[in-house]
Tab-separated table of C-alpha atoms and ligand atoms in Angstrom:
chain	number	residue	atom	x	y	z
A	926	UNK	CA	-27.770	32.915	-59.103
A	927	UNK	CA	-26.616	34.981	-56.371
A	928	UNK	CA	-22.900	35.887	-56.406
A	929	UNK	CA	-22.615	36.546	-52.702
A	930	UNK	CA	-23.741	33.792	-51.434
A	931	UNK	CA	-20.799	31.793	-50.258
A	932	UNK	CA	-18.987	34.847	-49.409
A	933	UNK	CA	-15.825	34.086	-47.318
A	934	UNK	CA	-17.163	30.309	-47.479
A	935	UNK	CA	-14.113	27.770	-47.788
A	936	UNK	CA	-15.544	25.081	-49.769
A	937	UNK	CA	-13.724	21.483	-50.698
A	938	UNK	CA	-15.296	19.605	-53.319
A	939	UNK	CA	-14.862	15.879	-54.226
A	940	UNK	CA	-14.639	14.428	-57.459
A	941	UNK	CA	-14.549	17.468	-58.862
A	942	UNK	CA	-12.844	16.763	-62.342
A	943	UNK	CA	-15.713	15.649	-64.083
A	944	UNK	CA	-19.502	15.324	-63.729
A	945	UNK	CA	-21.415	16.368	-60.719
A	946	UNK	CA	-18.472	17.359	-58.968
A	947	UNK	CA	-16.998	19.984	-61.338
A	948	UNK	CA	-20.460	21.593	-61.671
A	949	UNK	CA	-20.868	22.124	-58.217
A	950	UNK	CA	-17.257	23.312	-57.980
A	951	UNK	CA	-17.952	25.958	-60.673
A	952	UNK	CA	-21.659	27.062	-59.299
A	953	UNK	CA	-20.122	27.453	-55.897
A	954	UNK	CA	-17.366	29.622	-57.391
A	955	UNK	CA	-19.868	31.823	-59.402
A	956	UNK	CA	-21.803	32.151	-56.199
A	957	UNK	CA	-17.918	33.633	-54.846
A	958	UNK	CA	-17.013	30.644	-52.797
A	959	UNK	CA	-13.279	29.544	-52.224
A	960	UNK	CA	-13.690	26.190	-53.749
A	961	UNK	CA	-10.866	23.820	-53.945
A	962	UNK	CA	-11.252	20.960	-55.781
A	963	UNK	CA	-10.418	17.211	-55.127
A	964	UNK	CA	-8.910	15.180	-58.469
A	965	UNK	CA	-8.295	11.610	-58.900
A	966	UNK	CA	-4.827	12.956	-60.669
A	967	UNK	CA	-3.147	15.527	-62.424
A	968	UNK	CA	-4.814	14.476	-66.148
A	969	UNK	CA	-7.938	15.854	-64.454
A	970	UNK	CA	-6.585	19.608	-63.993
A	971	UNK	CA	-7.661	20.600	-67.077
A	972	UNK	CA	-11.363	20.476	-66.469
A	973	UNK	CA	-10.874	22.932	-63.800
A	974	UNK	CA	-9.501	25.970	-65.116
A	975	UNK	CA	-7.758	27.923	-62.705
A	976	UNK	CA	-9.751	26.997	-59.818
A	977	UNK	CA	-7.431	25.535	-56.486
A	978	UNK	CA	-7.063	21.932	-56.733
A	979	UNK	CA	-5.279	18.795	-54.808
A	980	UNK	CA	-4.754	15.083	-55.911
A	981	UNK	CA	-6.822	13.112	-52.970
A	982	UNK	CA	-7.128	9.432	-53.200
A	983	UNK	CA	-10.755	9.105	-51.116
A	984	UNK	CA	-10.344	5.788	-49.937
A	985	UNK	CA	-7.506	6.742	-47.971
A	986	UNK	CA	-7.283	8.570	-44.357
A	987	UNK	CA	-4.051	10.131	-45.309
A	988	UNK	CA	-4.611	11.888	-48.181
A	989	UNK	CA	-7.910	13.381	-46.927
A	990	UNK	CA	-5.148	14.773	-43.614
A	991	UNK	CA	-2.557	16.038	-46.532
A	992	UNK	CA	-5.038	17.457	-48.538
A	993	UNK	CA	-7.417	19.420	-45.817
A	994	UNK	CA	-4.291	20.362	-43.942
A	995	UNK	CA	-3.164	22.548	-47.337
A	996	UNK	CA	-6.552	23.982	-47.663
A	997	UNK	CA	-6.291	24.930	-43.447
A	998	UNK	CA	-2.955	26.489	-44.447
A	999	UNK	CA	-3.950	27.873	-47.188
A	1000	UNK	CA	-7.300	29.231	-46.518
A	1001	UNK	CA	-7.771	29.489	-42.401
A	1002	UNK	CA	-10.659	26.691	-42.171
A	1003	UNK	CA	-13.358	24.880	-44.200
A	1004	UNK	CA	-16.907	25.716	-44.544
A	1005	UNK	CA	-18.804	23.168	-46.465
A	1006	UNK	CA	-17.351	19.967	-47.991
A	1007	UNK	CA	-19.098	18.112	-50.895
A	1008	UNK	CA	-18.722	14.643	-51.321
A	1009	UNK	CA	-19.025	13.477	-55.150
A	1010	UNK	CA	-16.505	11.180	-55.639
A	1011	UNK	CA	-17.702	7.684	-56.372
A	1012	UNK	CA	-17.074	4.413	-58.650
A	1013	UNK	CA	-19.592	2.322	-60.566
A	1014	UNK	CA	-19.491	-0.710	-61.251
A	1015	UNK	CA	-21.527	-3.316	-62.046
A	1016	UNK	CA	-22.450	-7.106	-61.153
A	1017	UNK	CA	-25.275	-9.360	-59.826
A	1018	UNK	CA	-25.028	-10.829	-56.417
A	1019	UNK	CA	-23.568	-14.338	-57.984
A	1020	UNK	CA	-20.936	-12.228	-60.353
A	1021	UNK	CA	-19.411	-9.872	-57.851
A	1022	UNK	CA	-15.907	-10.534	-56.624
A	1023	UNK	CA	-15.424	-9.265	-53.139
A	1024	UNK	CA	-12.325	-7.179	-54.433
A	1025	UNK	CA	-15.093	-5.203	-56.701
A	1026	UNK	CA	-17.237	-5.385	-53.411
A	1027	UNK	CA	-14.194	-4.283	-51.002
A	1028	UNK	CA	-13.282	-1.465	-53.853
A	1029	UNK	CA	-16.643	0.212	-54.399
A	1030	UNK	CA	-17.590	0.339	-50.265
A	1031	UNK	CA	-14.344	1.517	-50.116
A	1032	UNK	CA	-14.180	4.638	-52.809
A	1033	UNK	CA	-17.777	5.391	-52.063
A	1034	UNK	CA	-18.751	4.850	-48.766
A	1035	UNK	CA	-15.400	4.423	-47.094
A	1036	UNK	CA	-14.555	7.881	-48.935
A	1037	UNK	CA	-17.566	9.313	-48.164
A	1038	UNK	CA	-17.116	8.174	-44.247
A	1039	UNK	CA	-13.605	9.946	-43.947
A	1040	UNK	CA	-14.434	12.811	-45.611
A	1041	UNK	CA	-17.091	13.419	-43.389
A	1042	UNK	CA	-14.713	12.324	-39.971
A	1043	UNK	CA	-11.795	14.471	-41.320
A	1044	UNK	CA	-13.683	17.758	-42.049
A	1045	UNK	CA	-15.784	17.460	-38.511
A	1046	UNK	CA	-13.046	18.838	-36.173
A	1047	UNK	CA	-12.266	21.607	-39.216
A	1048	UNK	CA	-16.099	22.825	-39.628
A	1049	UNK	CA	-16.591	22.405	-35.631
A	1050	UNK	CA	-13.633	25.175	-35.632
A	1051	UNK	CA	-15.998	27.670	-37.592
A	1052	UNK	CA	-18.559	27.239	-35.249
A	1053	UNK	CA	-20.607	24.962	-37.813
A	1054	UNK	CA	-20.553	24.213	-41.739
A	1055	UNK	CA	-22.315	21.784	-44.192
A	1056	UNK	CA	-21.847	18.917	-45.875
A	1057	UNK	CA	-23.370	17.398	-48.669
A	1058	UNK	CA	-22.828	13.453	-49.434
A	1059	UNK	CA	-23.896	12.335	-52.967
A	1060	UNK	CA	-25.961	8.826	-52.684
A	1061	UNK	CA	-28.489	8.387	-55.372
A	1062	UNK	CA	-31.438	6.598	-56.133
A	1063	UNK	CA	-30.117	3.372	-56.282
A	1064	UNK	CA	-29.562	3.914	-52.446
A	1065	UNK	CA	-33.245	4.351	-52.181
A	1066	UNK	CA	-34.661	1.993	-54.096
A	1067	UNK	CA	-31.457	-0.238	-54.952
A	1068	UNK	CA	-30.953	-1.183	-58.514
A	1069	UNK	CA	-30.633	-4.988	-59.545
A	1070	UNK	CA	-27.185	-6.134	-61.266
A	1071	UNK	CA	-24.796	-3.185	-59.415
A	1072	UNK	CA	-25.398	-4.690	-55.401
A	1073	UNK	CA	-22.089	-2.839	-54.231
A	1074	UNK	CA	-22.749	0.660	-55.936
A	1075	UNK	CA	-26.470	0.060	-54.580
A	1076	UNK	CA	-25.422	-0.940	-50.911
A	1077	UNK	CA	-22.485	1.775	-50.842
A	1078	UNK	CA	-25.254	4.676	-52.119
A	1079	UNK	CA	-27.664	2.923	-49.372
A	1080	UNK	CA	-25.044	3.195	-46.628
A	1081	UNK	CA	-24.541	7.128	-47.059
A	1082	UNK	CA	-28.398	7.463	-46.492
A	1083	UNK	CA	-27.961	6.241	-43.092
A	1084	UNK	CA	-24.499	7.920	-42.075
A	1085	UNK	CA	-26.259	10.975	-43.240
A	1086	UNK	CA	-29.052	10.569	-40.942
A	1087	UNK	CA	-26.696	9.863	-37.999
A	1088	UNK	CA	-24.317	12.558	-38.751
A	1089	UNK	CA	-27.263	15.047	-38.917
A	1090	UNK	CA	-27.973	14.348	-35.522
A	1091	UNK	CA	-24.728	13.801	-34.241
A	1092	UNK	CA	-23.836	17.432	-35.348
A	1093	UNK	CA	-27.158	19.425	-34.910
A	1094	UNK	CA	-25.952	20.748	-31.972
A	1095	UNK	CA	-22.579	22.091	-33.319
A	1096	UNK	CA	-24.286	23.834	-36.153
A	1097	UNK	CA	-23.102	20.798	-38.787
A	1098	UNK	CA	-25.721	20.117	-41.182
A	1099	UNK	CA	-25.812	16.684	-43.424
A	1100	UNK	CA	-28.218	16.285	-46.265
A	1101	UNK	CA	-27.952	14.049	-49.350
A	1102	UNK	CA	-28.920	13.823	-52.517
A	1103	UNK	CA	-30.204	11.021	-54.368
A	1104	UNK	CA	-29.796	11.785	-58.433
A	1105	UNK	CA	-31.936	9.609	-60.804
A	1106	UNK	CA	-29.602	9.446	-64.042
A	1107	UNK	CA	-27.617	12.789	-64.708
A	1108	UNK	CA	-25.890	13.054	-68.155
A	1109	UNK	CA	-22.429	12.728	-66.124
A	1110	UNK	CA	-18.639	10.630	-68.038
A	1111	UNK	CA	-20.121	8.019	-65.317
A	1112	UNK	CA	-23.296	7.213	-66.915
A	1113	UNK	CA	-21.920	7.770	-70.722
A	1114	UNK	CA	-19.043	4.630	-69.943
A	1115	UNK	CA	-22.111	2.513	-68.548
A	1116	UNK	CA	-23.941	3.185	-71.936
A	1117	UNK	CA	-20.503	2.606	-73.477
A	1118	UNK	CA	-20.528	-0.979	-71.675
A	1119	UNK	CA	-23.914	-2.074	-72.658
A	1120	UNK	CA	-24.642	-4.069	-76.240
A	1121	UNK	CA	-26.385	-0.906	-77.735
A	1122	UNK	CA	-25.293	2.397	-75.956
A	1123	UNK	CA	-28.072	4.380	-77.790
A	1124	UNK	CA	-30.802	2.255	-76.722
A	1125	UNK	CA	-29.238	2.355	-72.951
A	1126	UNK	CA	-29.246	6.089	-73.211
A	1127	UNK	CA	-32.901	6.328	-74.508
A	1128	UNK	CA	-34.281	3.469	-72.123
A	1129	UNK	CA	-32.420	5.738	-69.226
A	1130	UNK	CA	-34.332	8.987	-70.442
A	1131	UNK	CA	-37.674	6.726	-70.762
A	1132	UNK	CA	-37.349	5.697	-66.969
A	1133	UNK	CA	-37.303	9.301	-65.811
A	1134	UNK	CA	-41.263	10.448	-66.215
A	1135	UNK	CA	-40.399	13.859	-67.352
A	1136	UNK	CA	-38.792	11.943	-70.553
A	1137	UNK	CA	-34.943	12.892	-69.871
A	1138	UNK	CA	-31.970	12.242	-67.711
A	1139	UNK	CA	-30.910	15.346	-65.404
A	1140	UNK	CA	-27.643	17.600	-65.975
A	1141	UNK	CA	-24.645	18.010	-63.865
A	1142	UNK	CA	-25.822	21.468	-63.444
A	1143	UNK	CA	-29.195	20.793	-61.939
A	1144	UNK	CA	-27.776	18.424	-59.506
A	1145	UNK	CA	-24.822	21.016	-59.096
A	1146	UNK	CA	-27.836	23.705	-58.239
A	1147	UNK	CA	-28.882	21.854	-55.511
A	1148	UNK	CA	-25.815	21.239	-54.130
A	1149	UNK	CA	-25.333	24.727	-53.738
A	1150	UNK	CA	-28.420	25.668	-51.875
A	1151	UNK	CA	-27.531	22.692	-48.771
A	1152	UNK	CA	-24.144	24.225	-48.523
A	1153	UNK	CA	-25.308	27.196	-48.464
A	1154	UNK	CA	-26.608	29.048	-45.422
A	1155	UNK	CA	-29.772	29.262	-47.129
A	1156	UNK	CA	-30.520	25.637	-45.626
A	1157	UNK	CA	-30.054	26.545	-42.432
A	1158	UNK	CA	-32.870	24.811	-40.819
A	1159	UNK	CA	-32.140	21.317	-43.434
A	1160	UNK	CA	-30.361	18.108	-41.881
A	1161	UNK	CA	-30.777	14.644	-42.456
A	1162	UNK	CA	-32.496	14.454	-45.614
A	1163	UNK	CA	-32.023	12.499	-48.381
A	1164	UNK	CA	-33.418	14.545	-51.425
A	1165	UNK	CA	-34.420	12.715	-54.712
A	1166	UNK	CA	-34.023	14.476	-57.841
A	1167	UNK	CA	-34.796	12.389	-60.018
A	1168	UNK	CA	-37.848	14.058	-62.894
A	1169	UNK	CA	-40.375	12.382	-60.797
A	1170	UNK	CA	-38.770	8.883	-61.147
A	1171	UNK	CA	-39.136	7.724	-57.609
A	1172	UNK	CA	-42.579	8.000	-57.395
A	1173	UNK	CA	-43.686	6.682	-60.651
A	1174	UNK	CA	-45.134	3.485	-59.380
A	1175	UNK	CA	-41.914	1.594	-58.868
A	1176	UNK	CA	-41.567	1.787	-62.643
A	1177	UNK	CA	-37.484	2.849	-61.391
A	1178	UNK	CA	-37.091	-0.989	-59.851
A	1179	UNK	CA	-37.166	-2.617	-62.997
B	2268	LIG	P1	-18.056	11.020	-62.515
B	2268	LIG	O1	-17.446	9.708	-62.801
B	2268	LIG	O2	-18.023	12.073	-63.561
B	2268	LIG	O3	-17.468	11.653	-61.171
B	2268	LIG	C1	-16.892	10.895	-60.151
B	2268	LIG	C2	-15.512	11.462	-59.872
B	2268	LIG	O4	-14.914	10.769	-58.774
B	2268	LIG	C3	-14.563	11.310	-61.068
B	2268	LIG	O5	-13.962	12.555	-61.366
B	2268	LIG	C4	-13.514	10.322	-60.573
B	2268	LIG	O6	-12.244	10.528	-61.122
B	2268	LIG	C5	-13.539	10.593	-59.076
B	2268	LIG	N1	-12.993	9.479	-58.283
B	2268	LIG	C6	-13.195	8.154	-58.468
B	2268	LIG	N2	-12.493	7.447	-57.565
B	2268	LIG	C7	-11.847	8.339	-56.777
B	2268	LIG	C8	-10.966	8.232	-55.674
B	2268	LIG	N3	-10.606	7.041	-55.159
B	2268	LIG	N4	-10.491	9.370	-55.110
B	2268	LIG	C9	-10.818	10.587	-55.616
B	2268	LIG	N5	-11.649	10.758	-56.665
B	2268	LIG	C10	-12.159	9.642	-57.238
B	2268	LIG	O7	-19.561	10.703	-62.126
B	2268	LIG	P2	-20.756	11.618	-61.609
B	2268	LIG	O8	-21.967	11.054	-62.232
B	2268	LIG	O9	-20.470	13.046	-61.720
B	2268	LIG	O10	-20.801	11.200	-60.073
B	2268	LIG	C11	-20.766	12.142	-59.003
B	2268	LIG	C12	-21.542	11.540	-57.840
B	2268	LIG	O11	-22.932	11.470	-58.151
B	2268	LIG	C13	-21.107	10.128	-57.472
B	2268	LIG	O12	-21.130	9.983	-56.071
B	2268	LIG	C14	-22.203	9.279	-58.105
B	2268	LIG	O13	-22.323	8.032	-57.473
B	2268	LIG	C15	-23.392	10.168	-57.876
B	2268	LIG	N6	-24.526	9.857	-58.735
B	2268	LIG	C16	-24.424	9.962	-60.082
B	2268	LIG	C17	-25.532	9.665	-60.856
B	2268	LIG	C18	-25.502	9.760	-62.346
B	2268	LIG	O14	-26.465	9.308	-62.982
B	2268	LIG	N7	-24.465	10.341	-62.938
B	2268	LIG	C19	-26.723	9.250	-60.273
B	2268	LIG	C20	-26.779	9.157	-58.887
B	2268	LIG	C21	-25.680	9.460	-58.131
């Protein structure tokens, strides 16, 4: 780990009171970025430390302007933003009401979308930045009984794409990453949900070839290196990490 690396980087990080998100905010930080972090509410603080961090309700355009105009104040600009926050729910085509519809596109991709709108003008202002969107590989490859968390992690493929492009020019990079199962609170209620969570978790490990789920902190690893200036010449992409799940023969669909 190098503890230069986001030197003098501003850094706002999504969902970043449990998971995914918090692991990236605490790799960044060890790598001496200014990382604040984005919680759904104050019970999250706690799984912070002392790190910087702001209530933000995603979904919403104003609290993305309240929240990245105290970090502007605070800390003269942003550099990178990481977007981690996300729902999950689940529900077949014929079982999903379009309020669970209209509330997953809304946290997730809706989220994702003015995250990425709000910090433009900010990272345009340092002369370029980075921004990382978290999809998975249900965007990919979809994943049957969960069509809204599928479609939502689908739709931040292509806005990554078209973002990349849209800001090569001004030195704003978009990638994405697309995480098979990570050991995250997420996954663990899912298990929680199902009829035997200890068979869930095992079947989980058994779709991932290299026999386990991922950890926040490999995902978190990643993260680091596209908002880092280390990626430099890396836009558009939508990265699996997955333990070689995506290519095992479609084995993932099932
Ligand atoms: P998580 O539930 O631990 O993290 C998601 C965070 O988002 C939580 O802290 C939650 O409070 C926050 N959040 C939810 N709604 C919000 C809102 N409206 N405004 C602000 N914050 C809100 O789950 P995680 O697994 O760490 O997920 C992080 C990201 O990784 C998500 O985008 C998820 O879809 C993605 N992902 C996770 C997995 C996995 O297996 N865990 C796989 C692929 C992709």
């Amino acid at each position: 780990m190098d503890s230069t690396r986001f030197k003098n980087k501003v850094v706002f990080v999504s969902g970043a009171g449990s998971g995914i998100g918090n692991a990236a905010a605490k790799r960044i930080t060890a790598e001496g970025g200014m990382v604040v972090c984005g919680l759904l509410d104050e019970s999250q603080r706690p799984a912070i430390g002392n790190l910087d961090g702001h209530v933000i309700d995603v979904a919403r355009a104003e609290s993305w302007d309240e929240v990245l105009g105290r970090i502007v104040a605070r800390h003269g600009g942003l550099d990178a933003l990481v977007n981690c926050a996300a729902i999950l729910r689940s529900g077949a085509i014929e079982e999903t009401a379009l309020a669970t519809w209209d509330e997953v596109i809304a946290v997730n991709l809706t989220g994702s979308f003015l995250g990425c709108q709000k910090a433009w003008p900010h990272l345009k202002r340092r002369g370029g930045g980075a921004i990382v969107n978290l999809s998975s590989l249900n965007g990919i490859r979809g994943l049957a009984r969960a069509v809204a968390y599928a479609t939502s992690k689908g739709g931040i493929v292509a806005m990554t794409m078209t973002l990349a492009l849209e800001g090569a020019r001004d030195k704003i990079r978009v990638n994405c990453i697309c995480p098979g199962t990570i050991d995250t609170p997420m996954v663990a209620a899912a298990y929680r949900r199902s009829t035997d969570p200890a068979a869930a978790a095992q079947a989980a490990a058994d779709r991932h070839p290299v026999g386990r789920v991922g950890t926040p902190d490999e995902v978190a690893a990643l993260i680091a290196y596209l908002a880092s200036d280390e990626a430099q010449f890396m836009t558009g992409q939508a990265i699996a990490l997955d333990g070689g799940r995506s290519i095992d023969g479609g084995k993932s669909a099932r």
